[in-house]
């Protein structure tokens, strides 16, 4: 699956990020100066799942391609002294779902489906959360 259309869709359909959606190259561990301002999202390739070979004479196998959207949110305290990023993850998930779920960016692939999510990292300044899709 080509990830460029996914990046373009998130840039145009998720105003929260203000076009701050990058790819794997931008997410790679680079100096702080090279990271996008927050909030930001990064689209990276994920696990590919293959089915069994279906033919003994030809190559015929199902492939489910995966990708992840890693969001980086500010984890600064809000005016109440609470960590605002916990509620923001819920809001971001809804925005990303609206932008991607059910969409077929490639006519030869199935529509995008949500496969789960997990917290990657949390510190006093940033929250990293990964949303997985197939």
Coordinates of N, CA and C in Angstrom, one line a residue:
X1 N 0.9 -1.2 0.0 CA 0.0 0.0 0.0 C 0.9 1.2 0.0
X2 N 0.6 2.2 -0.9 CA 1.3 3.4 -0.9 C 0.8 4.3 0.2
X3 N 1.8 4.9 1.0 CA 1.4 5.7 2.1 C 1.2 7.2 1.8
X4 N 1.7 7.6 0.7 CA 1.6 9.0 0.3 C 0.1 9.5 0.3
X5 N -0.8 8.7 -0.3 CA -2.2 9.1 -0.3 C -2.8 9.2 1.2
X6 N -2.3 8.3 2.1 CA -2.8 8.4 3.4 C -2.3 9.7 4.1
X7 N -1.0 10.0 3.9 CA -0.5 11.3 4.4 C -1.3 12.5 3.9
X8 N -1.6 12.5 2.6 CA -2.3 13.6 2.0 C -3.7 13.6 2.5
X9 N -4.4 12.5 2.8 CA -5.7 12.5 3.3 C -5.7 13.1 4.7
X10 N -4.8 12.7 5.5 CA -4.7 13.2 6.9 C -4.4 14.7 6.9
X11 N -3.6 15.1 6.0 CA -3.3 16.6 5.9 C -4.6 17.4 5.6
X12 N -5.4 16.8 4.7 CA -6.5 17.6 4.2 C -7.8 17.4 5.1
X13 N -7.9 16.2 5.8 CA -9.1 15.9 6.5 C -9.0 16.0 8.0
X14 N -7.8 16.3 8.5 CA -7.6 16.4 10.0 C -7.0 17.8 10.3
X15 N -7.9 18.8 10.4 CA -7.4 20.2 10.6 C -6.6 20.3 11.9
X16 N -6.8 19.5 12.9 CA -6.0 19.6 14.1 C -4.5 19.6 13.9
X17 N -4.0 18.9 12.9 CA -2.6 18.8 12.7 C -2.0 19.9 11.9
X18 N -2.9 20.7 11.3 CA -2.4 21.9 10.5 C -1.3 21.5 9.5
X19 N -1.6 20.4 8.7 CA -0.6 19.9 7.7 C 0.6 19.3 8.3
X20 N 0.7 19.1 9.6 CA 1.9 18.6 10.3 C 1.7 17.0 10.3
X21 N 1.7 16.4 9.1 CA 1.7 15.0 9.0 C 2.8 14.6 8.1
X22 N 3.7 13.7 8.6 CA 4.9 13.3 7.9 C 4.9 11.8 7.7
X23 N 6.0 11.3 7.2 CA 6.2 9.9 7.0 C 7.2 9.3 7.9
X24 N 7.7 8.1 7.5 CA 8.6 7.4 8.4 C 9.9 8.2 8.5
X25 N 10.4 8.8 7.4 CA 11.6 9.6 7.5 C 11.6 10.7 8.5
X26 N 10.5 11.3 8.6 CA 10.4 12.4 9.6 C 10.2 11.9 11.0
X27 N 9.7 10.7 11.2 CA 9.5 10.1 12.5 C 10.8 9.5 13.0
X28 N 11.7 9.1 12.2 CA 12.9 8.4 12.6 C 13.6 9.3 13.6
X29 N 14.3 8.7 14.5 CA 15.0 9.4 15.6 C 15.9 10.4 15.0
X30 N 15.5 11.7 15.0 CA 16.3 12.8 14.5 C 16.3 13.8 15.6
X31 N 17.2 14.8 15.5 CA 17.3 15.8 16.5 C 16.0 16.5 16.7
X32 N 15.8 17.0 17.9 CA 14.6 17.7 18.2 C 14.3 18.8 17.2
X33 N 15.3 19.5 16.7 CA 15.1 20.6 15.7 C 14.4 20.1 14.4
X34 N 14.5 18.8 14.1 CA 13.9 18.3 12.9 C 12.5 17.8 13.0
X35 N 12.0 17.7 14.2 CA 10.7 17.2 14.5 C 9.6 18.2 14.1
X36 N 8.4 17.8 13.8 CA 7.3 18.7 13.5 C 6.8 19.3 14.8
X37 N 6.2 20.5 14.7 CA 5.6 21.1 15.9 C 4.4 20.3 16.3
X38 N 3.9 20.4 17.5 CA 2.8 19.6 18.0 C 1.5 20.3 17.9
X39 N 0.4 19.6 17.7 CA 0.3 18.2 17.5 C 0.8 17.8 16.1
X40 N 1.3 16.6 16.0 CA 1.8 16.1 14.7 C 1.4 14.6 14.6
X41 N 1.4 14.1 13.3 CA 1.1 12.7 13.0 C 2.2 12.2 12.0
X42 N 2.5 11.0 12.2 CA 3.5 10.3 11.3 C 2.8 9.0 10.8
X43 N 2.9 8.8 9.5 CA 2.3 7.6 8.9 C 3.5 6.7 8.5
X44 N 3.5 5.5 9.1 CA 4.7 4.6 8.9 C 4.1 3.2 8.5
X45 N 4.9 2.4 7.8 CA 4.5 1.1 7.4 C 4.5 0.2 8.7
X46 N 3.6 -0.7 8.7 CA 3.4 -1.7 9.8 C 3.4 -3.1 9.3
X47 N 3.0 -4.0 10.1 CA 3.1 -5.4 9.8 C 2.2 -5.8 8.5
X48 N 2.7 -6.6 7.7 CA 2.0 -7.2 6.6 C 1.6 -8.7 7.0
X49 N 0.4 -9.0 6.8 CA -0.1 -10.4 7.2 C -0.4 -11.1 5.9
X50 N 0.1 -12.3 5.8 CA -0.1 -13.1 4.6 C -1.0 -14.3 4.9
X51 N -1.7 -14.7 3.9 CA -2.5 -16.0 4.0 C -1.7 -17.1 3.4
X52 N -2.3 -18.3 3.4 CA -1.6 -19.4 2.9 C -1.6 -19.4 1.3
X53 N -0.6 -20.0 0.8 CA -0.5 -20.1 -0.7 C -1.7 -20.9 -1.2
X54 N -2.5 -20.4 -2.2 CA -3.7 -21.0 -2.6 C -3.6 -21.9 -3.9
X55 N -2.4 -21.9 -4.5 CA -2.3 -22.6 -5.7 C -1.0 -23.4 -5.7
X56 N -1.0 -24.6 -6.4 CA 0.3 -25.4 -6.4 C 1.0 -25.0 -7.7
X57 N 0.4 -24.4 -8.6 CA 1.1 -24.1 -9.9 C 1.4 -22.6 -10.1
X58 N 0.6 -21.7 -9.5 CA 0.8 -20.3 -9.6 C 1.1 -19.7 -8.2
X59 N 1.4 -18.4 -8.2 CA 1.6 -17.8 -6.9 C 0.3 -17.0 -6.6
X60 N -0.5 -17.5 -5.6 CA -1.7 -16.9 -5.3 C -1.9 -16.9 -3.8
X61 N -1.7 -15.7 -3.2 CA -1.7 -15.6 -1.8 C -2.3 -14.2 -1.4
X62 N -3.1 -14.3 -0.3 CA -3.7 -13.0 0.2 C -2.7 -12.3 1.0
X63 N -2.7 -10.9 0.9 CA -1.8 -10.1 1.6 C -2.6 -8.9 2.2
X64 N -2.5 -8.8 3.5 CA -3.2 -7.6 4.2 C -2.1 -6.7 4.7
X65 N -2.0 -5.6 4.0 CA -0.9 -4.6 4.3 C -1.4 -3.7 5.5
X66 N -0.4 -3.4 6.4 CA -0.8 -2.6 7.5 C 0.0 -1.3 7.5
X67 N -0.5 -0.3 8.2 CA 0.2 1.0 8.4 C -0.2 1.5 9.8
X68 N 0.6 2.4 10.3 CA 0.3 3.0 11.6 C 0.3 4.5 11.5
X69 N -0.5 5.1 12.2 CA -0.5 6.6 12.4 C 0.0 6.8 13.8
X70 N 1.2 7.4 14.0 CA 1.7 7.7 15.3 C 1.5 9.2 15.5
X71 N 0.7 9.5 16.6 CA 0.5 10.9 16.9 C 1.3 11.3 18.1
X72 N 1.8 12.6 18.0 CA 2.6 13.1 19.1 C 1.8 14.3 19.6
X73 N 1.4 14.3 20.8 CA 0.6 15.4 21.4 C 1.4 16.0 22.6
X74 N 1.1 17.3 22.8 CA 1.7 18.0 23.9 C 1.1 17.4 25.2
X75 N 2.0 17.1 26.2 CA 1.5 16.6 27.4 C 1.7 17.6 28.6
X76 N 1.6 18.9 28.2 CA 1.7 19.9 29.2 C 0.4 19.9 30.0
X77 N 0.5 20.4 31.2 CA -0.7 20.5 32.0 C -1.6 21.6 31.5
X78 N -2.9 21.4 31.7 CA -3.9 22.4 31.3 C -4.1 23.3 32.5
X79 N -5.1 24.3 32.3 CA -5.3 25.3 33.4 C -5.8 24.7 34.7
X80 N -6.3 23.5 34.7 CA -6.7 22.8 35.9 C -5.6 22.0 36.6
X81 N -4.4 22.0 35.9 CA -3.3 21.2 36.4 C -3.4 19.7 36.1
X82 N -4.2 19.4 35.1 CA -4.4 18.0 34.7 C -3.6 17.8 33.3
X83 N -3.3 16.5 33.0 CA -2.7 16.2 31.8 C -3.8 16.2 30.7
X84 N -3.8 17.2 29.8 CA -4.8 17.3 28.8 C -4.7 16.3 27.7
X85 N -3.5 15.6 27.5 CA -3.4 14.7 26.4 C -4.2 13.5 26.5
X86 N -4.6 13.1 27.7 CA -5.4 11.8 27.8 C -6.7 12.0 27.1
X87 N -7.4 13.1 27.2 CA -8.7 13.3 26.5 C -8.4 13.6 25.0
X88 N -7.3 14.2 24.7 CA -6.9 14.5 23.3 C -6.8 13.3 22.5
X89 N -6.3 12.2 23.1 CA -6.1 10.9 22.3 C -7.5 10.5 21.8
X90 N -8.5 10.6 22.6 CA -9.9 10.2 22.2 C -10.3 11.1 21.1
X91 N -10.1 12.4 21.2 CA -10.5 13.3 20.1 C -9.8 13.1 18.8
X92 N -8.5 12.8 18.9 CA -7.7 12.6 17.7 C -8.1 11.3 17.1
X93 N -8.4 10.3 17.9 CA -8.8 9.0 17.3 C -10.1 9.2 16.5
X94 N -11.0 9.9 17.0 CA -12.3 10.2 16.2 C -12.0 10.9 14.9
X95 N -11.1 11.9 14.9 CA -10.8 12.6 13.7 C -10.1 11.8 12.7
X96 N -9.2 10.9 13.2 CA -8.5 10.0 12.2 C -9.4 9.0 11.7
X97 N -10.3 8.4 12.5 CA -11.3 7.5 12.0 C -12.1 8.1 10.9
X98 N -12.6 9.3 11.2 CA -13.5 9.9 10.2 C -12.7 10.2 8.9
X99 N -11.4 10.4 9.0 CA -10.6 10.7 7.8 C -10.3 9.4 7.0
X100 N -10.2 8.3 7.7 CA -9.6 7.1 7.0 C -10.5 5.9 6.9
X101 N -11.3 5.6 7.9 CA -12.1 4.3 7.9 C -13.1 4.2 6.8
X102 N -13.1 3.1 6.1 CA -14.0 2.8 5.0 C -13.5 3.3 3.7
X103 N -12.4 4.1 3.7 CA -11.8 4.6 2.5 C -11.0 3.6 1.8
X104 N -11.0 3.6 0.4 CA -10.2 2.7 -0.4 C -9.2 3.5 -1.2
X105 N -8.0 3.8 -0.6 CA -7.0 4.6 -1.4 C -6.5 3.9 -2.6
X106 N -6.5 2.6 -2.6 CA -6.0 1.8 -3.7 C -7.2 0.9 -4.2
X107 N -7.6 1.0 -5.5 CA -8.7 0.2 -6.0 C -8.5 -1.3 -5.9
X108 N -7.2 -1.7 -5.8 CA -6.9 -3.1 -5.7 C -6.8 -3.7 -4.3
X109 N -7.1 -2.8 -3.3 CA -7.0 -3.2 -1.9 C -8.4 -3.0 -1.3
X110 N -8.5 -3.5 -0.1 CA -9.7 -3.4 0.7 C -9.8 -2.1 1.4
X111 N -11.0 -1.7 1.9 CA -11.1 -0.5 2.6 C -10.3 -0.5 3.9
X112 N -9.9 0.7 4.3 CA -9.1 0.8 5.5 C -9.9 0.5 6.7
X113 N -9.3 -0.4 7.6 CA -10.0 -0.8 8.8 C -9.1 -0.5 10.0
X114 N -9.7 -0.2 11.2 CA -8.9 0.0 12.4 C -8.5 -1.3 13.0
X115 N -7.2 -1.4 13.4 CA -6.7 -2.7 14.0 C -6.3 -2.6 15.4
X116 N -6.4 -1.4 16.0 CA -6.1 -1.2 17.4 C -5.1 -0.1 17.6
X117 N -4.8 0.2 18.9 CA -3.9 1.3 19.2 C -3.2 1.0 20.5
X118 N -2.1 1.8 20.8 CA -1.4 1.6 22.0 C -0.6 2.8 22.3
X119 N -0.3 3.0 23.6 CA 0.5 4.1 24.1 C 2.0 3.7 23.8
X120 N 2.7 4.5 23.1 CA 4.1 4.2 22.9 C 5.1 4.8 23.9
X121 N 4.8 6.1 24.3 CA 5.7 6.8 25.2 C 4.9 7.9 25.8
X122 N 5.3 8.3 27.0 CA 4.7 9.4 27.7 C 5.7 10.0 28.6
X123 N 5.9 11.3 28.5 CA 6.8 12.0 29.4 C 6.1 13.3 29.8
X124 N 6.8 14.2 30.5 CA 6.2 15.4 30.9 C 5.9 16.4 29.8
X125 N 6.5 16.2 28.6 CA 6.3 17.1 27.5 C 5.4 16.5 26.3
X126 N 5.5 15.2 26.1 CA 4.9 14.7 24.9 C 4.2 13.3 25.2
X127 N 3.2 13.0 24.5 CA 2.5 11.7 24.5 C 2.6 11.2 23.1
X128 N 3.1 9.9 22.9 CA 3.1 9.3 21.6 C 2.1 8.1 21.7
X129 N 1.2 8.1 20.7 CA 0.2 7.1 20.6 C 0.2 6.6 19.2
X130 N 0.1 5.2 19.1 CA 0.1 4.6 17.8 C -1.3 4.0 17.5
X131 N -1.9 4.4 16.3 CA -3.1 3.8 15.8 C -2.8 2.9 14.7
X132 N -3.2 1.6 14.7 CA -2.9 0.7 13.7 C -4.0 0.5 12.7
X133 N -3.7 0.3 11.5 CA -4.8 0.1 10.4 C -4.3 -1.0 9.4
X134 N -5.3 -1.6 8.8 CA -5.1 -2.5 7.7 C -5.9 -2.1 6.5

